[in-house]
Coordinates of C-alpha atoms in Angstrom, one line a residue:
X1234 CA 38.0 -2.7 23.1
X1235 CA 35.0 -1.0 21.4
X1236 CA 36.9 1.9 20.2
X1237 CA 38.6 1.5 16.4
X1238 CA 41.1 3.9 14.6
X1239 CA 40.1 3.6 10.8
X1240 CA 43.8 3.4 8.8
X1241 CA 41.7 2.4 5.5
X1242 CA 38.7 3.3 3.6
X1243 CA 36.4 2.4 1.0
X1244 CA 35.0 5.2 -0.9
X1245 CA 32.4 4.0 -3.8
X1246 CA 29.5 6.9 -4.4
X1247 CA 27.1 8.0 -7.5
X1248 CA 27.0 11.7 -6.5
X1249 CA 29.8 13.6 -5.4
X1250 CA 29.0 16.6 -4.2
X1251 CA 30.6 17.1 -0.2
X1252 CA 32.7 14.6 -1.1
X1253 CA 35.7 16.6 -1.6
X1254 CA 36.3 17.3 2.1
X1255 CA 35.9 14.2 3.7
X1256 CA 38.6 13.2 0.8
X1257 CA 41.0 15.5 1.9
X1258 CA 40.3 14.7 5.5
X1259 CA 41.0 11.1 5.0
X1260 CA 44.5 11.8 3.8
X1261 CA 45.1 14.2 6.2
X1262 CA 44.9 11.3 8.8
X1263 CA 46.7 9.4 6.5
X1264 CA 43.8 7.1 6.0
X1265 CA 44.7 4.6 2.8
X1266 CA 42.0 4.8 0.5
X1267 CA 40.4 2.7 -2.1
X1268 CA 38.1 3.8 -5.0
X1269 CA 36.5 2.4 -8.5
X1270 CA 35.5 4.0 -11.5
X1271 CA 34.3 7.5 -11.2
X1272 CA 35.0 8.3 -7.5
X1273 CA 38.8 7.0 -8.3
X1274 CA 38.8 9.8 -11.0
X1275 CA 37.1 12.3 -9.0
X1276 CA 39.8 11.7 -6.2
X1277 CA 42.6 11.9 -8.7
X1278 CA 41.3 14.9 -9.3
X1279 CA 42.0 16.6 -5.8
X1280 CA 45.5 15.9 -6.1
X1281 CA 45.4 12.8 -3.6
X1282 CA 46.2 9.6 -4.4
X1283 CA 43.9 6.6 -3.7
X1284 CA 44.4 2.7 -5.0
X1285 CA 41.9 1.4 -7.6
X1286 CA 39.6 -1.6 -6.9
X1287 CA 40.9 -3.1 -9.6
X1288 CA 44.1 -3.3 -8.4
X1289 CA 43.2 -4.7 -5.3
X1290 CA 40.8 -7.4 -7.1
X1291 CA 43.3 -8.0 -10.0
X1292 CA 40.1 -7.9 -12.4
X1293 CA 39.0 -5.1 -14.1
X1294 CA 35.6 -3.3 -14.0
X1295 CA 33.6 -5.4 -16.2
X1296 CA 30.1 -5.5 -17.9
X1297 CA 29.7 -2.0 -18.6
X1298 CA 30.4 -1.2 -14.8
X1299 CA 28.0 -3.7 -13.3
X1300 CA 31.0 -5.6 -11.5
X1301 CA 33.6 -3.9 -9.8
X1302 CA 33.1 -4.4 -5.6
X1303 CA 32.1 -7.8 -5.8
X1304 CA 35.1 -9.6 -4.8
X1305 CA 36.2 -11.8 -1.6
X1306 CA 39.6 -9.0 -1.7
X1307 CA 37.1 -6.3 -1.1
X1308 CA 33.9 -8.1 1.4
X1309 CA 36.7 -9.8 3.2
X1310 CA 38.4 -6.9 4.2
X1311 CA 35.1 -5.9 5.4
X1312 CA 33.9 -8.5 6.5
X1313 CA 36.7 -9.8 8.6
X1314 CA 35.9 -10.0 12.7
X1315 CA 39.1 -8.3 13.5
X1316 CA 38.7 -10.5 17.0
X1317 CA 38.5 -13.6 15.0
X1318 CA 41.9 -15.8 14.8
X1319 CA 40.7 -17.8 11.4
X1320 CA 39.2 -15.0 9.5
X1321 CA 42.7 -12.6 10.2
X1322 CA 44.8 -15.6 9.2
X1323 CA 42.3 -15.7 6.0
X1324 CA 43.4 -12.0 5.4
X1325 CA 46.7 -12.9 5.8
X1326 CA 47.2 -16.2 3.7
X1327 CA 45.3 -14.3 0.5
X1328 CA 46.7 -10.9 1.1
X1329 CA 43.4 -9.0 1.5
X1330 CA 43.8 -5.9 3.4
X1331 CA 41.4 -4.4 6.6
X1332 CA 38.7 -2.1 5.2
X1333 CA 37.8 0.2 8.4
X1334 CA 35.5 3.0 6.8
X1335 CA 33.2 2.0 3.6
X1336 CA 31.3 5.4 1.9
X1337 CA 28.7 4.7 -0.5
X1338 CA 25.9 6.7 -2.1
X1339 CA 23.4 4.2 -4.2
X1340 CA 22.3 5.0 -7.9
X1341 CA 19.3 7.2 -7.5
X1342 CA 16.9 5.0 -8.7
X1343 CA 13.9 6.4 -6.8
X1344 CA 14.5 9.9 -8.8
X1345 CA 15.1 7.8 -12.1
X1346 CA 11.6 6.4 -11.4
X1347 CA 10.0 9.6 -11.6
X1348 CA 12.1 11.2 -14.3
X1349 CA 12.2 8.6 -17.0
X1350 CA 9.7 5.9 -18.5
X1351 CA 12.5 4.4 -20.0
X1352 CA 13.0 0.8 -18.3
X1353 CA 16.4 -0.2 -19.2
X1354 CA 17.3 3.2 -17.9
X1355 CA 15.6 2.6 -14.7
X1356 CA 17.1 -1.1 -14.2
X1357 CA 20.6 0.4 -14.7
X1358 CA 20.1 2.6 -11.7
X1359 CA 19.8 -0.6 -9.7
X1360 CA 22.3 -0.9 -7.4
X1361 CA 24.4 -3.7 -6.4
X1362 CA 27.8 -3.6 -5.7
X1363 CA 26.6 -0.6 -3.3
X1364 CA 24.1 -2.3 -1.6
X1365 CA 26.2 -5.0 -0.8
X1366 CA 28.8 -3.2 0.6
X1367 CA 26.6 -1.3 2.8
X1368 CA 25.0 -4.9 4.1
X1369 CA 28.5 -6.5 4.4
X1370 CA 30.2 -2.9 6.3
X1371 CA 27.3 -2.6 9.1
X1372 CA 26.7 -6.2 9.7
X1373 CA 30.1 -5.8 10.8
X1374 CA 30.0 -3.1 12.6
X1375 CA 31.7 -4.3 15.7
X1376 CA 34.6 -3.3 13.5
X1377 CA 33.7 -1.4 10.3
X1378 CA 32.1 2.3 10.1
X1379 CA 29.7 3.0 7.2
X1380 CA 28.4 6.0 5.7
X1381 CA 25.5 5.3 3.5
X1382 CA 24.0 8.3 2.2
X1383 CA 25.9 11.9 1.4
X1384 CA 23.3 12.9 4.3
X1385 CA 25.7 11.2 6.7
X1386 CA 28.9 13.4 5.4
X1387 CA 28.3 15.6 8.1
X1388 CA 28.2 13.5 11.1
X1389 CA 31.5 11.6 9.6
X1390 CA 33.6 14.9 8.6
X1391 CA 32.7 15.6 13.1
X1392 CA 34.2 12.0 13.9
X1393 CA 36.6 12.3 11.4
X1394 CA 37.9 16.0 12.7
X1395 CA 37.1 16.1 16.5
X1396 CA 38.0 12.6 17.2
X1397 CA 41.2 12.0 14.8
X1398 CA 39.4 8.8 12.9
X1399 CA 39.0 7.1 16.1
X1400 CA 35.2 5.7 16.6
X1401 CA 33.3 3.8 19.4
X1402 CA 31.0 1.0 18.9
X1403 CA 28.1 3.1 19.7
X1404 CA 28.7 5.3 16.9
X1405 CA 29.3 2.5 14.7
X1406 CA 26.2 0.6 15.5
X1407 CA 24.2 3.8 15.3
X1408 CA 25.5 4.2 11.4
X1409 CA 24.8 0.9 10.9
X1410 CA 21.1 1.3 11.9
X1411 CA 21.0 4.1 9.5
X1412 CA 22.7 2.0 6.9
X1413 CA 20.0 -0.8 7.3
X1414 CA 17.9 1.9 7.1
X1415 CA 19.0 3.3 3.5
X1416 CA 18.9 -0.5 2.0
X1417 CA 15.5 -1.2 3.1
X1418 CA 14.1 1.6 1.7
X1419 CA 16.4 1.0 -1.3
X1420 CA 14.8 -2.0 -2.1
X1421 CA 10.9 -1.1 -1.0
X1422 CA 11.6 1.1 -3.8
X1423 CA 12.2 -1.4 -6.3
X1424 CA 9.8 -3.8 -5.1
X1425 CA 7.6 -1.3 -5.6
X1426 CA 8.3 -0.4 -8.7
X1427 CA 8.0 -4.0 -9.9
X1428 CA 4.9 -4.9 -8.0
X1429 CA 3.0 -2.1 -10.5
X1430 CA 3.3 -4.6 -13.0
X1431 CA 3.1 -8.1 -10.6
X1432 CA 0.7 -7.1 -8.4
X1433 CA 2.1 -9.7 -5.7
X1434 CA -0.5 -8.8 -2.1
X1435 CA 2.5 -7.6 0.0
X1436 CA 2.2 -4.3 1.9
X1437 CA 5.4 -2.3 1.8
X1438 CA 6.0 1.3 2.6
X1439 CA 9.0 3.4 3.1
X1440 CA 9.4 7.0 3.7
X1441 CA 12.9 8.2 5.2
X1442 CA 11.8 11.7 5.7
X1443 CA 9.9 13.0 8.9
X1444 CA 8.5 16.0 10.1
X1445 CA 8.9 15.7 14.2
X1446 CA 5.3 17.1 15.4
X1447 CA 4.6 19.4 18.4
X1448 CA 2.6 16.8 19.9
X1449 CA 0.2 14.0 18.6
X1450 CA -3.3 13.8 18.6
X1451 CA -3.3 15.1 22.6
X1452 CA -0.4 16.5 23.9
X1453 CA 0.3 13.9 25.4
X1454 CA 0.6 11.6 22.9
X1455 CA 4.0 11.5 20.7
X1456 CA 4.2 12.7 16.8
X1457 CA 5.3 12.6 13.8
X1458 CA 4.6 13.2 9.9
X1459 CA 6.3 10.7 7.5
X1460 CA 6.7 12.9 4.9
X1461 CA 7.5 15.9 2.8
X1462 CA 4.8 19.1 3.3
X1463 CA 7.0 21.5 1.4
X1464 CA 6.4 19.3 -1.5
X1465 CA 2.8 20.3 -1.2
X1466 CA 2.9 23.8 -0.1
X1467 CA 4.7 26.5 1.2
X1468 CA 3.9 28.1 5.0
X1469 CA 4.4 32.0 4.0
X1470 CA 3.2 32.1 8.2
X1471 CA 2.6 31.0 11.3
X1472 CA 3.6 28.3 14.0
X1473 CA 4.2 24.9 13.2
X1474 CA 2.0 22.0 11.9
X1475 CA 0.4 19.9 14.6
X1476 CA -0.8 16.3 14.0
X1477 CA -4.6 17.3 14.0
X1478 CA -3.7 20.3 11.4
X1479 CA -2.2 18.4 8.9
X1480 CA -5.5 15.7 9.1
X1481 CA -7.8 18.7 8.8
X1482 CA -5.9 20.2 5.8
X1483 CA -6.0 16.3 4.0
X1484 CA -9.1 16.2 4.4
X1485 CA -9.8 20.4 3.7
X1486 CA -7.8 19.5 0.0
X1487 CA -9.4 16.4 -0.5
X1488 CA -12.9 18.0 -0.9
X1489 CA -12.0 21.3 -2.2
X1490 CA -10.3 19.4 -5.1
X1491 CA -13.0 18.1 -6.3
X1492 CA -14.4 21.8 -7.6
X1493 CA -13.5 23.5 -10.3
X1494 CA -16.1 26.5 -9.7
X1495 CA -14.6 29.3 -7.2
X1496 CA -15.1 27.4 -4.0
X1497 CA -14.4 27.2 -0.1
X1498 CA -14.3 24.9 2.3
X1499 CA -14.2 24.9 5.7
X1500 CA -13.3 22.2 8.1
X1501 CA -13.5 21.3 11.4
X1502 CA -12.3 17.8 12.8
X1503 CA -11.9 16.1 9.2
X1504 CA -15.2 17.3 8.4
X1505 CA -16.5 20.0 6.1
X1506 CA -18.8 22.5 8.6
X1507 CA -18.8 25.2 5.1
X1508 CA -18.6 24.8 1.9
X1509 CA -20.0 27.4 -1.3
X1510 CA -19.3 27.8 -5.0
X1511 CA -19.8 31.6 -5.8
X1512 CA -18.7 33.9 -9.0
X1513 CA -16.5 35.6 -6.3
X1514 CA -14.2 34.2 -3.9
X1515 CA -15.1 37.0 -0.9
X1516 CA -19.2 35.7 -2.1
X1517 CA -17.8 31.6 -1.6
X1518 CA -16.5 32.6 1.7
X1519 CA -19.8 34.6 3.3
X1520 CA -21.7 31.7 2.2
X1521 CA -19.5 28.9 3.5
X1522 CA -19.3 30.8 6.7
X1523 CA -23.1 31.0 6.7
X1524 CA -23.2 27.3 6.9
X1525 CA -21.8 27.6 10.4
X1526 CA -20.1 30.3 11.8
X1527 CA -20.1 28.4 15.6
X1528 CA -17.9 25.4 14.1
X1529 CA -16.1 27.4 11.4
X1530 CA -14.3 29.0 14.6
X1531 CA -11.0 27.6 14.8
X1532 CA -10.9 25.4 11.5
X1533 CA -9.0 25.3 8.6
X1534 CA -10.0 27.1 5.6
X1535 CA -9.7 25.9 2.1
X1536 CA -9.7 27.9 -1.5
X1537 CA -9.3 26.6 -4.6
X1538 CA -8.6 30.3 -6.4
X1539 CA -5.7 33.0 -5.3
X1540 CA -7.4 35.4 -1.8
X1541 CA -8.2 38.7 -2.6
X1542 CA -8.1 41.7 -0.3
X1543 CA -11.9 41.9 -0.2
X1544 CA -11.7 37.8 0.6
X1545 CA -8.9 38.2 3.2
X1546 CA -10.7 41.7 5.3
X1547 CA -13.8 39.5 5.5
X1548 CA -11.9 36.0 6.3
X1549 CA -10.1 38.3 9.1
X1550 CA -13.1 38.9 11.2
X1551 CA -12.8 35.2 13.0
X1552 CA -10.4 33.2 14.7
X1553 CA -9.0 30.1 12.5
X1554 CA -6.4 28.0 12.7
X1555 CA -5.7 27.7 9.0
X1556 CA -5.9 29.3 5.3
X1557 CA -4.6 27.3 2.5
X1558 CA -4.8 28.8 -1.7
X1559 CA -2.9 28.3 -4.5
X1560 CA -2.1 32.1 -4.2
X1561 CA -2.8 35.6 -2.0
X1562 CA -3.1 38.6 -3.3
X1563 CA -0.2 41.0 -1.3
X1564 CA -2.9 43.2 0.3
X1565 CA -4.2 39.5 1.7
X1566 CA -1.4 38.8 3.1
X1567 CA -0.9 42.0 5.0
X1568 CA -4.7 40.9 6.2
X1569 CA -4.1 37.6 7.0
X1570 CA -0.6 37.8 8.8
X1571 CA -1.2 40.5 11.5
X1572 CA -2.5 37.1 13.8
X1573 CA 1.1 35.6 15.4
X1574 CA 0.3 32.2 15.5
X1575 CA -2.2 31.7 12.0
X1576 CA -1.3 29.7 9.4
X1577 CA -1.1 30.6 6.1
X1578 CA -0.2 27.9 3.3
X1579 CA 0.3 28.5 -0.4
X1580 CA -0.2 25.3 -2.3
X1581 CA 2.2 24.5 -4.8
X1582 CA 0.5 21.7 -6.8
X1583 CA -1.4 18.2 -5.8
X1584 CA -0.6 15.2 -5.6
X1585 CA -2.8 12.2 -6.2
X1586 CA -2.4 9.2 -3.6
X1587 CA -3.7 5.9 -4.8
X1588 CA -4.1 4.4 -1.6
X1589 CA -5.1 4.3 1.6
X1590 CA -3.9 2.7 4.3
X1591 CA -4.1 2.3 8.6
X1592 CA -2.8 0.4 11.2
X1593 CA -5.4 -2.1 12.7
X1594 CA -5.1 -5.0 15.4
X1595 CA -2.1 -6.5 14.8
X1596 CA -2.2 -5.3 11.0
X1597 CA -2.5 -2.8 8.3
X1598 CA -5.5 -2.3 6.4
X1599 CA -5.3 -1.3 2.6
X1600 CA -7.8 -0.1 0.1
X1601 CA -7.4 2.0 -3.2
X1602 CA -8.5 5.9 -2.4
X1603 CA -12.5 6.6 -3.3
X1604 CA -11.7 8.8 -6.4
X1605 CA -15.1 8.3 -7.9
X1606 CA -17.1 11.5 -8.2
X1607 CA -20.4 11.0 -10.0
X1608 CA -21.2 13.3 -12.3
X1609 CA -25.3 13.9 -13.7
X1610 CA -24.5 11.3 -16.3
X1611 CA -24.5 8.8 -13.7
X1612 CA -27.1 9.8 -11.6
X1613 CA -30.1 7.8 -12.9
X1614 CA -33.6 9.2 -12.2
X1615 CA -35.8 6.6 -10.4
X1616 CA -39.0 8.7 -9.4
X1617 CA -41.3 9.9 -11.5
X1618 CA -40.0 13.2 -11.9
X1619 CA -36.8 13.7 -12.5
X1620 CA -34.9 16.9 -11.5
X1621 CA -34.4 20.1 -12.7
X1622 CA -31.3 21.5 -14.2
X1623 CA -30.5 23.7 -10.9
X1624 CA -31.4 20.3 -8.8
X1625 CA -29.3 18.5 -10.8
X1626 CA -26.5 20.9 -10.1
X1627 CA -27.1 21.1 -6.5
X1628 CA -27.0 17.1 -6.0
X1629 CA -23.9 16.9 -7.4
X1630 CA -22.6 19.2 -5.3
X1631 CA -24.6 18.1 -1.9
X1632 CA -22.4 14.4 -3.1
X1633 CA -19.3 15.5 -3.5
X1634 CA -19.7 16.9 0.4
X1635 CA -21.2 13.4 1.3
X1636 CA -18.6 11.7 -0.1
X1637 CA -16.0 13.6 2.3
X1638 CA -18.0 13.2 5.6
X1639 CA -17.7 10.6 8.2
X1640 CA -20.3 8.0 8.1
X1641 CA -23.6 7.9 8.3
X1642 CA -23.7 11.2 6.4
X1643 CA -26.5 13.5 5.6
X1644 CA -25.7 16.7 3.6
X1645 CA -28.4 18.8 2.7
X1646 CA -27.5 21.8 0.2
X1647 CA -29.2 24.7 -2.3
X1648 CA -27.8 26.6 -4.3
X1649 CA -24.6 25.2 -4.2
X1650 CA -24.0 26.1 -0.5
X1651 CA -24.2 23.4 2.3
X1652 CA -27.3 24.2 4.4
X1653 CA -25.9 21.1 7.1
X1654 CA -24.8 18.2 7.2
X1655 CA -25.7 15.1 10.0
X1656 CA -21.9 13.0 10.4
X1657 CA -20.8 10.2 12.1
X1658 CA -24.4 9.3 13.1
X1659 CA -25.2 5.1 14.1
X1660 CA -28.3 5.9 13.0
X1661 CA -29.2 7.3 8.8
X1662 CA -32.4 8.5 10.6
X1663 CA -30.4 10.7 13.4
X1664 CA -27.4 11.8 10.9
X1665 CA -30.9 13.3 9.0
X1666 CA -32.6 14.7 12.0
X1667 CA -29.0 16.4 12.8
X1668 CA -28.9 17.6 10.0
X1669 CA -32.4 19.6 9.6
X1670 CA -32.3 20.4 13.0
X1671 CA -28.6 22.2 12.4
X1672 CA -29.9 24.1 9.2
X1673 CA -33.2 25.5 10.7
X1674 CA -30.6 27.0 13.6
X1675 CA -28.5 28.7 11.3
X1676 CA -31.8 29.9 9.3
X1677 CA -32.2 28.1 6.2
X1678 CA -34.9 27.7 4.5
X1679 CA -35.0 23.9 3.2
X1680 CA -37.9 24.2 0.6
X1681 CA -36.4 23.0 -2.8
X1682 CA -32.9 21.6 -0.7
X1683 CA -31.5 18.8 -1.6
X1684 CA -30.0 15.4 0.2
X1685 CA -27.3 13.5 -0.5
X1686 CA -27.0 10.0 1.6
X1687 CA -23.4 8.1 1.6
X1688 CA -25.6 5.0 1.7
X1689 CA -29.1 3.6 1.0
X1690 CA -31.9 4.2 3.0
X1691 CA -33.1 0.2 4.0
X1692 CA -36.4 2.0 5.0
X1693 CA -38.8 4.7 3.4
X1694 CA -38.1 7.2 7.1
X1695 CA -35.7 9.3 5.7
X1696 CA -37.8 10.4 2.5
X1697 CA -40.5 10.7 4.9
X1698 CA -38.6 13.7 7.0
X1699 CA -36.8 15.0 4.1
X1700 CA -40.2 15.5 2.5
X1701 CA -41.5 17.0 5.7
X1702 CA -38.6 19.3 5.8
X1703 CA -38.7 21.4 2.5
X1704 CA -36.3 18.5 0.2
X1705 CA -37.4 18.3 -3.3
X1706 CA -34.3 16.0 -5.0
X1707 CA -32.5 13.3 -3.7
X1708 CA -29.0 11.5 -4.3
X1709 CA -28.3 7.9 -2.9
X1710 CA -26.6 5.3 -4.0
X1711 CA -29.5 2.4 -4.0
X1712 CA -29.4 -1.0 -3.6
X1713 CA -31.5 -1.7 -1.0
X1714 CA -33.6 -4.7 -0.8
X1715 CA -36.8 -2.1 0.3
X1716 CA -35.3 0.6 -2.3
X1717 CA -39.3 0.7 -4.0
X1718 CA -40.8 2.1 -0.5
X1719 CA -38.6 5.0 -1.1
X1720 CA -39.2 5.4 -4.6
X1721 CA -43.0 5.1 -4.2
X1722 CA -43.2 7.4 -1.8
X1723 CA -41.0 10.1 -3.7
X1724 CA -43.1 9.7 -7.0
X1725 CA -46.1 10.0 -4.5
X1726 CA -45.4 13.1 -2.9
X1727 CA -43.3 14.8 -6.1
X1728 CA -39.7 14.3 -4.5
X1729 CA -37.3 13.5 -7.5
X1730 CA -34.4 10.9 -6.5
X1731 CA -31.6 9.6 -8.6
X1732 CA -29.3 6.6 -7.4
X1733 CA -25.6 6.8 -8.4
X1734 CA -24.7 3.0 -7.4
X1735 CA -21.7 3.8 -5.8
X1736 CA -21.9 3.8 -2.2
X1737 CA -19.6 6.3 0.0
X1738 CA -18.9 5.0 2.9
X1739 CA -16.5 6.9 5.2
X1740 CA -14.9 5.9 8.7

């Protein structure tokens, strides 16, 4: 018979709170229960009576609460197969009783991670005696219910109340999923705590919370975010996230981060289409949008300084998906929200991810994030002339952009405003060509531009046209076995080029 009526329970928990309830629910049904430490106190405290481990053990709670639970009187009344003629005679011949409901919640040792540098603080919050019990109560789940998380309180205080302590297997296998569930992250935690210092090459990653998606990538296609977003901002309007808005607005913060002048981006399929530093934020946004107002239609905008009402009025003459600033002035928001389905985010801090990672074949690829940003101290100048100060400015900023575009990249900029940009090219040649073709559309004027190149050039071509085109200063990594040819022909024709030696590859 798959259905079980729970007469007894095992109630062991760090936190508390909505524990009262399912306390006094359990004695209503006249469930026996047994507690340690803390939660025995806590149920004292109702005015219900419980039996202490201890009791049940005959040994006390010893090593300053390390041992209490592990004990063959308590994980064989768990573990017991109720169907199982040796292991209920077991029971019997050393008097262990049936344990039909265990409760635990685990030490919080993820939150003592992040609030504490203190080890022996952080060790202490590793849990065992709860651990186990969850492992021994849903590998038995043919007969035993767990709860494993105060998360689960509410689903147990419906079984408990609308079904009278009776449960089916079904439920009881689904709790146990979620019970294996809550110990693997449990320990991908700790292991990854201890691998900071070990370094062992093992990939593990656990997140327990998800944000359910409207659709994937196409609508037909399934998603979900593994993950917290309110952690990183707050929607003040608009519908809900899809799966392509939340890669647009990783990679939108990724590059506006790297500013600290008043800046925007704009992107459009993981890829900046606008980006300007200006005094003003309403003077940033006219020239982002001047980069390319065709592809600037329907992307996600990105400010690294609060939206005025001059900002917002002009940001409110096209269509976009997205707007995402620390703040908004209350006039801006008046602007900005009149548009049902636009999104506006406030930001409420960063947070720096170390790596990177992607499924692959049968696999996962891993790699530490590209947080190198060169700065004009590590630009070296290879060319006989060596760049201006306003050059020098302006190839920083045309790299930063590179740095954030899908590969081959091309960014030409002046004036710390991207001009264009040639992405995702097979060719460095054709991601250049794209590049001065797009800016000449949009009516720039490339004389005394400047390019930035995510890679070397392995021939002199690209100097050739970037020469041709109006470029005066040039950013590339180097390290090409030809890298002369396109120093030569700089210093011949009065092109300045530094090389940073870091390559930016992006894919």
């Amino acid at each position: 018979m798959s259905d079980k009526k729970i007469n007894s329970a095992l109630v062991s928990v760090f936190n508390k709170e909505g524990l009262d309830e399912i306390i006094r629910l359990l004695h209503k049904l006249q469930i026996r229960i047994y507690s340690t430490g803390g939660t025995f106190s806590f149920i004292e405290s109702l005015g219900i009576k419980a039996e202490k481990v201890e009791d049940l053990t005959t040994y006390p709670s010893i090593l300053g609460g390390r041992v209490k639970t592990l004990h063959p009187s308590v994980f064989g009344g768990i573990l017991a197969r109720r169907g199982n003629k040796e292991d209920m005679e077991q029971l019997a011949k050393f008097n262990i009783p049936e344990i039909d409901l265990v409760i635990v919640d685990l030490y919080p040792f993820e939150q003592t991670v992040r609030d504490t540098t203190n080890e022996d603080e952080i060790i202490e919050k590793i849990d065992i005696g709860g651990i186990s019990l969850i492992r021994a109560a849903a590998k038995n789940f043919n007969d035993v219910l767990i709860i494993s998380a105060r998360e689960q309180y509410p689903g147990l205080l419906r079984l408990l109340q609308e079904k009278k302590g009776i449960t089916s297997l079904k439920e009881r296998r689904l709790y146990a999923t979620m019970a294996f569930k809550t110990s693997s992250n449990y320990d991908t935690a700790i292991f990854s705590y201890f691998n900071r210092e070990a370094g062992i090459t093992a990939f593990r990653e656990s997140i327990d919370t998800s944000y359910m998606l409207r659709y994937g990538e196409n609508p037909h296609q399934k998603g979900i975010f593994f993950g917290n977003p309110d952690q990183l901002f707050e929607k003040l309007h608009g519908k809900e996230l899809s799966y392509n808005n939340l890669l647009d607005i990783d990679a939108a913060l990724g590059l506006i981060d790297e500013f600290s002048e008043t800046t925007i981006v704009i992107t459009k399929h993981n890829n900046a289409c606008g980006v300007a530093s200006r005094k003003s934020v309403v003077n940033a946004w006219k020239a982002a949008l001047a980069c390319d107002p065709v592809s600037a239609f329907g992307g996600v905008i990105a400010s690294n300084v609060t939206v005025s009402e001059a900002a917002a009025a002009e940001i409110d003459k096209i269509f976009f998906e997205i707007i995402i600033a620390p703040g908004f002035s209350d006039k801006a928001i008046e602007i900005l929200e009149q548009k049902k389905n636009r999104i506006i985010l406030k930001r409420k801090g960063t947070v720096k991810n170390l790596q990177n990672f992607r499924s692959v074949l049968n696999g996962v690829l891993w790699q530490e994030r590209d947080y190198s940003t060169e700065s004009q101290k590590e630009m070296r100048p290879v060319t006989a002339r060596i760049p201006e100060p306003s050059e020098f400015e302006d190839l920083v900023f045309a790299n930063i952009i590179v740095k954030h575009s899908k590969s081959n990249a091309i960014v030409l900029a002046k004036n710390k405003q991207l001009c264009a940009s040639g992405i995702g090219q097979t060719s460095r040649v054709d991601a250049l060509k794209q590049a001065v073709e797009k800016a000449k559309t949009f009516g720039f004027d490339l004389k005394g531009s400047v390019m930035a190149s995510d890679a070397f050039f392995p021939f002199a071509d690209c100097v050739e046209i970037a020469d041709k085109a109006g470029i005066t200063a040039i950013v590339q990594p180097g390290g090409s076995v030809r890298d002369q040819d396109s120093i030569d022909y700089c210093t011949a024709h009065g092109i300045a080029m530094v090389f940073t030696g870091k390559r930016h590859f992006r894919h």
